[in-house]
Amino acid sequence: MTIVCPLEKPMLAKTGLRPAMALAACLALLISIFTVVAPARAAVEIQKVVSDKGITAWLVEDYSVPLISIRFAFEGGSTQEPAGKEGLGQLMSGLFDEGAGDLERKAFQDRLDASGAEMSFNSGADAFYGSMRMLAEERAAAFELLALAVNTPRFDDEPLQRIRAQSTARLKARERDPETRADIAWTSAIYGGHPYARRSEGTPETLAGLSADDLTVFHRRLFARGNLVVGVVGAIDAETLKGELDRVFGALPAAPQLAPVKQVEPKLNQRIALDFDVPQASLRLAYPGMARDDPEFFAAYLMNHVLGGGTFSSRLFTEVREKRGLAYGIGSGIVNRDYSSALMIGTSTRADRAAETLAVIRAVVEEMAENGPTEQELADAKAYVKGAYAIGNLDTSMAIARTLVDLQVEDLGIDYIERREALIDAVSLAEVKKAAKRLLLAEPAVMIVGPAVGVDKED
C-alpha cells in the first residue's frame, strides 16, 4: 500500500495547502486507513534518553510516518493555585501560543502555522501538560517555537483579556446548568477544604483578579527540570532528541517551587441532594479507592471491571439497564489522584425512579462486597483488560506519548507494558474478593440531583 500525504514543501506548493492544513489532512487519511487495516500495537520498544543537561525522556522511534509527537508534564497542577486564584492554570494554558520571546501573537502563530506543527497545553489537578505534533522535516522550527513557549511566554495584555473574557463567558453560561452545580456540590462535599474541592476552571470573580504577574509567578513555580517528565514518539533518534530536549527544557530552573499538599480521604457516609426541576435525576456514589502503587491495585481494578467498569458486561449494567430499564448507561471507576483515590459510580434515570435505581445499585454493590465475582467473571475481566490496553493506549503516536508520560508520573517502570499482562494473570479470585470487601463494605457518599421524588432530602 502506498500512502501519499502532501507534507513535503514541493507538494505543499503544488496543492496550495498551508502546512497545518496539510498535516491535518494527512493525519485524517492515516487514521481512516489504519483503523481499518492495521491492528493496535501490541508492544513498543521504549528507550530511556538522558540529555547532556540531564533532561530525561522516554522515546519510541517510529519512522512509518514522518511525524514526531512529544508530550510532557510538570507535576503540580491546579492544586498549586493559591486560594482565591482558582483558574490560574487553565487561564495560563490558553496563552502559550499567544506570543513568546520576541514574537508577539501574530508573528508566533504565523511561524507555528508555517511549521505545520500543532501545540497545546492543559492544566490538570496534579500536573500541567503540554504537547506538540510536528512534521519531521520541520523539527528544528517546531522545537524552536516550543522552546520559546515553554521558557518565555509573554502573557501580553490583549490575549490575556481575550482568553479571560472567553473563559468567564463559558462559566456564566454554565452557572445554572445542573451538572455544573452538581460537580461543585460533589467535590465540596467529598473533599471539604482540600484543593481538590476548588473549581479548577475558576469563577468569574477569581478570573477577574488574575494578572500577568500572577501568571508569570505561577509559570516560574511550576516549570522546572525537577518535576518534568517527557514522552516522545516518531521519526527522531536518541542522539537528535538529546539536543532538542536541552533546547526546549535545558534552561529551566533545576527545582520547582511547589507548596505541600496533604493527602485527603473522601468524606463518605453522607447524602447530598440538589433539587432541580428536570425530567431526569443523576446519581453519584463514592466508596473508598485504592492507590495506584498499592499491591492490591490490580485486584481492585479487576473487581471494578466486573462491578461497573466493563460497561455492557458489568453487573451494574445488567441489573440497572438490561433487566429493569432504569438507565441508558451506568458505570463505575477507580479515580486515582496524587493525594486521594475513590471508587465512583454514576448514572442518570427517570426522576420518579431515582430511589428504585439507587436501591438496585446498593444491592449490586453489597452482593459484590459479600461474595465477589465468579471465576468466569474474573477470567472474562482479565481477558478484556489485557486486550483493551493496546487499543486505548498504544493506537496512535500521541496516545503512546501520553502513555509514556503517564507511566513516568505514576512511577510504574519503563518495562511496565511488558509486565502488565503477567501482573493481571497473577491476581487470584481470593485477592479480588478481598479487594471487594476492602472497598465496598463502607457506607458511601450519595448524591442525587433532580426533583426530590421518592428520596430522602438532606440539606
PDB file of N, CA and C in Angstrom, residues 389-431:
ATOM      1  N   TYR A 389      -5.939  -2.737  26.419  1.00  0.00           N
ATOM      2  CA  TYR A 389      -4.894  -1.772  26.760  1.00  0.00           C
ATOM      3  C   TYR A 389      -4.242  -1.175  25.520  1.00  0.00           C
ATOM      4  N   ALA A 390      -3.891  -2.019  24.566  1.00  0.00           N
ATOM      5  CA  ALA A 390      -3.230  -1.515  23.363  1.00  0.00           C
ATOM      6  C   ALA A 390      -4.142  -0.594  22.570  1.00  0.00           C
ATOM      7  N   ILE A 391      -5.431  -0.936  22.509  1.00  0.00           N
ATOM      8  CA  ILE A 391      -6.376  -0.111  21.747  1.00  0.00           C
ATOM      9  C   ILE A 391      -6.519   1.263  22.379  1.00  0.00           C
ATOM     10  N   GLY A 392      -6.555   1.321  23.693  1.00  0.00           N
ATOM     11  CA  GLY A 392      -6.756   2.589  24.369  1.00  0.00           C
ATOM     12  C   GLY A 392      -5.509   3.406  24.604  1.00  0.00           C
ATOM     13  N   ASN A 393      -4.336   2.754  24.575  1.00  0.00           N
ATOM     14  CA  ASN A 393      -3.119   3.447  24.979  1.00  0.00           C
ATOM     15  C   ASN A 393      -2.000   3.451  23.942  1.00  0.00           C
ATOM     16  N   LEU A 394      -2.096   2.593  22.931  1.00  0.00           N
ATOM     17  CA  LEU A 394      -0.980   2.442  22.004  1.00  0.00           C
ATOM     18  C   LEU A 394      -1.415   2.520  20.547  1.00  0.00           C
ATOM     19  N   ASP A 395      -2.579   3.115  20.271  1.00  0.00           N
ATOM     20  CA  ASP A 395      -3.104   3.054  18.912  1.00  0.00           C
ATOM     21  C   ASP A 395      -2.658   4.201  18.031  1.00  0.00           C
ATOM     22  N   THR A 396      -2.157   5.296  18.589  1.00  0.00           N
ATOM     23  CA  THR A 396      -1.617   6.409  17.801  1.00  0.00           C
ATOM     24  C   THR A 396      -0.336   6.890  18.446  1.00  0.00           C
ATOM     25  N   SER A 397       0.445   7.667  17.704  1.00  0.00           N
ATOM     26  CA  SER A 397       1.702   8.165  18.258  1.00  0.00           C
ATOM     27  C   SER A 397       1.469   9.061  19.463  1.00  0.00           C
ATOM     28  N   MET A 398       0.457   9.925  19.421  1.00  0.00           N
ATOM     29  CA  MET A 398       0.197  10.789  20.566  1.00  0.00           C
ATOM     30  C   MET A 398      -0.330   9.995  21.747  1.00  0.00           C
ATOM     31  N   ALA A 399      -1.107   8.944  21.492  1.00  0.00           N
ATOM     32  CA  ALA A 399      -1.571   8.085  22.575  1.00  0.00           C
ATOM     33  C   ALA A 399      -0.388   7.399  23.253  1.00  0.00           C
ATOM     34  N   ILE A 400       0.587   6.960  22.464  1.00  0.00           N
ATOM     35  CA  ILE A 400       1.781   6.338  23.044  1.00  0.00           C
ATOM     36  C   ILE A 400       2.563   7.363  23.845  1.00  0.00           C
ATOM     37  N   ALA A 401       2.723   8.570  23.312  1.00  0.00           N
ATOM     38  CA  ALA A 401       3.437   9.623  24.042  1.00  0.00           C
ATOM     39  C   ALA A 401       2.735   9.928  25.367  1.00  0.00           C
ATOM     40  N   ARG A 402       1.406   9.982  25.330  1.00  0.00           N
ATOM     41  CA  ARG A 402       0.651  10.210  26.557  1.00  0.00           C
ATOM     42  C   ARG A 402       0.883   9.075  27.548  1.00  0.00           C
ATOM     43  N   THR A 403       0.892   7.841  27.053  1.00  0.00           N
ATOM     44  CA  THR A 403       1.129   6.695  27.918  1.00  0.00           C
ATOM     45  C   THR A 403       2.522   6.737  28.525  1.00  0.00           C
ATOM     46  N   LEU A 404       3.519   7.113  27.741  1.00  0.00           N
ATOM     47  CA  LEU A 404       4.888   7.216  28.261  1.00  0.00           C
ATOM     48  C   LEU A 404       4.964   8.213  29.411  1.00  0.00           C
ATOM     49  N   VAL A 405       4.249   9.327  29.277  1.00  0.00           N
ATOM     50  CA  VAL A 405       4.232  10.319  30.348  1.00  0.00           C
ATOM     51  C   VAL A 405       3.500   9.772  31.570  1.00  0.00           C
ATOM     52  N   ASP A 406       2.347   9.165  31.358  1.00  0.00           N
ATOM     53  CA  ASP A 406       1.564   8.644  32.483  1.00  0.00           C
ATOM     54  C   ASP A 406       2.340   7.576  33.256  1.00  0.00           C
ATOM     55  N   LEU A 407       3.052   6.721  32.550  1.00  0.00           N
ATOM     56  CA  LEU A 407       3.823   5.681  33.229  1.00  0.00           C
ATOM     57  C   LEU A 407       4.909   6.285  34.109  1.00  0.00           C
ATOM     58  N   GLN A 408       5.509   7.378  33.651  1.00  0.00           N
ATOM     59  CA  GLN A 408       6.532   8.043  34.457  1.00  0.00           C
ATOM     60  C   GLN A 408       5.924   8.770  35.652  1.00  0.00           C
ATOM     61  N   VAL A 409       4.813   9.447  35.424  1.00  0.00           N
ATOM     62  CA  VAL A 409       4.147  10.149  36.516  1.00  0.00           C
ATOM     63  C   VAL A 409       3.734   9.159  37.604  1.00  0.00           C
ATOM     64  N   GLU A 410       3.250   8.002  37.202  1.00  0.00           N
ATOM     65  CA  GLU A 410       2.789   7.006  38.162  1.00  0.00           C
ATOM     66  C   GLU A 410       3.913   6.096  38.652  1.00  0.00           C
ATOM     67  N   ASP A 411       5.126   6.319  38.136  1.00  0.00           N
ATOM     68  CA  ASP A 411       6.319   5.575  38.572  1.00  0.00           C
ATOM     69  C   ASP A 411       6.124   4.063  38.431  1.00  0.00           C
ATOM     70  N   LEU A 412       5.632   3.637  37.270  1.00  0.00           N
ATOM     71  CA  LEU A 412       5.349   2.225  37.044  1.00  0.00           C
ATOM     72  C   LEU A 412       6.508   1.464  36.411  1.00  0.00           C
ATOM     73  N   GLY A 413       7.525   2.179  35.943  1.00  0.00           N
ATOM     74  CA  GLY A 413       8.680   1.496  35.376  1.00  0.00           C
ATOM     75  C   GLY A 413       8.639   1.425  33.868  1.00  0.00           C
ATOM     76  N   ILE A 414       9.815   1.487  33.243  1.00  0.00           N
ATOM     77  CA  ILE A 414       9.899   1.523  31.786  1.00  0.00           C
ATOM     78  C   ILE A 414       9.496   0.193  31.160  1.00  0.00           C
ATOM     79  N   ASP A 415       9.495  -0.878  31.951  1.00  0.00           N
ATOM     80  CA  ASP A 415       9.095  -2.193  31.430  1.00  0.00           C
ATOM     81  C   ASP A 415       7.660  -2.556  31.806  1.00  0.00           C
ATOM     82  N   TYR A 416       6.873  -1.583  32.245  1.00  0.00           N
ATOM     83  CA  TYR A 416       5.514  -1.874  32.719  1.00  0.00           C
ATOM     84  C   TYR A 416       4.654  -2.528  31.644  1.00  0.00           C
ATOM     85  N   ILE A 417       4.720  -2.021  30.423  1.00  0.00           N
ATOM     86  CA  ILE A 417       3.877  -2.579  29.360  1.00  0.00           C
ATOM     87  C   ILE A 417       4.183  -4.063  29.155  1.00  0.00           C
ATOM     88  N   GLU A 418       5.455  -4.440  29.267  1.00  0.00           N
ATOM     89  CA  GLU A 418       5.842  -5.844  29.127  1.00  0.00           C
ATOM     90  C   GLU A 418       5.359  -6.683  30.310  1.00  0.00           C
ATOM     91  N   ARG A 419       5.340  -6.084  31.505  1.00  0.00           N
ATOM     92  CA  ARG A 419       4.983  -6.831  32.715  1.00  0.00           C
ATOM     93  C   ARG A 419       3.497  -6.859  32.985  1.00  0.00           C
ATOM     94  N   ARG A 420       2.734  -5.993  32.353  1.00  0.00           N
ATOM     95  CA  ARG A 420       1.350  -5.770  32.737  1.00  0.00           C
ATOM     96  C   ARG A 420       0.504  -7.044  32.668  1.00  0.00           C
ATOM     97  N   GLU A 421       0.592  -7.788  31.585  1.00  0.00           N
ATOM     98  CA  GLU A 421      -0.244  -8.981  31.457  1.00  0.00           C
ATOM     99  C   GLU A 421       0.064  -9.997  32.547  1.00  0.00           C
ATOM    100  N   ALA A 422       1.331 -10.151  32.891  1.00  0.00           N
ATOM    101  CA  ALA A 422       1.694 -11.099  33.953  1.00  0.00           C
ATOM    102  C   ALA A 422       1.144 -10.639  35.300  1.00  0.00           C
ATOM    103  N   LEU A 423       1.150  -9.339  35.539  1.00  0.00           N
ATOM    104  CA  LEU A 423       0.604  -8.823  36.792  1.00  0.00           C
ATOM    105  C   LEU A 423      -0.889  -9.112  36.885  1.00  0.00           C
ATOM    106  N   ILE A 424      -1.585  -8.982  35.767  1.00  0.00           N
ATOM    107  CA  ILE A 424      -3.027  -9.261  35.751  1.00  0.00           C
ATOM    108  C   ILE A 424      -3.291 -10.752  35.929  1.00  0.00           C
ATOM    109  N   ASP A 425      -2.546 -11.578  35.202  1.00  0.00           N
ATOM    110  CA  ASP A 425      -2.744 -13.025  35.284  1.00  0.00           C
ATOM    111  C   ASP A 425      -2.477 -13.558  36.693  1.00  0.00           C
ATOM    112  N   ALA A 426      -1.603 -12.879  37.435  1.00  0.00           N
ATOM    113  CA  ALA A 426      -1.221 -13.358  38.762  1.00  0.00           C
ATOM    114  C   ALA A 426      -2.290 -13.122  39.821  1.00  0.00           C
ATOM    115  N   VAL A 427      -3.284 -12.297  39.513  1.00  0.00           N
ATOM    116  CA  VAL A 427      -4.318 -11.978  40.503  1.00  0.00           C
ATOM    117  C   VAL A 427      -5.247 -13.175  40.690  1.00  0.00           C
ATOM    118  N   SER A 428      -5.462 -13.564  41.934  1.00  0.00           N
ATOM    119  CA  SER A 428      -6.321 -14.707  42.239  1.00  0.00           C
ATOM    120  C   SER A 428      -7.735 -14.247  42.580  1.00  0.00           C
ATOM    121  N   LEU A 429      -8.670 -15.174  42.513  1.00  0.00           N
ATOM    122  CA  LEU A 429     -10.048 -14.869  42.871  1.00  0.00           C
ATOM    123  C   LEU A 429     -10.139 -14.444  44.337  1.00  0.00           C
ATOM    124  N   ALA A 430      -9.356 -15.083  45.192  1.00  0.00           N
ATOM    125  CA  ALA A 430      -9.369 -14.719  46.614  1.00  0.00           C
ATOM    126  C   ALA A 430      -8.919 -13.270  46.811  1.00  0.00           C
ATOM    127  N   GLU A 431      -7.934 -12.846  46.056  1.00  0.00           N
ATOM    128  CA  GLU A 431      -7.462 -11.467  46.169  1.00  0.00           C
ATOM    129  C   GLU A 431      -8.512 -10.470  45.689  1.00  0.00           C
TER     130      GLU A 431
END
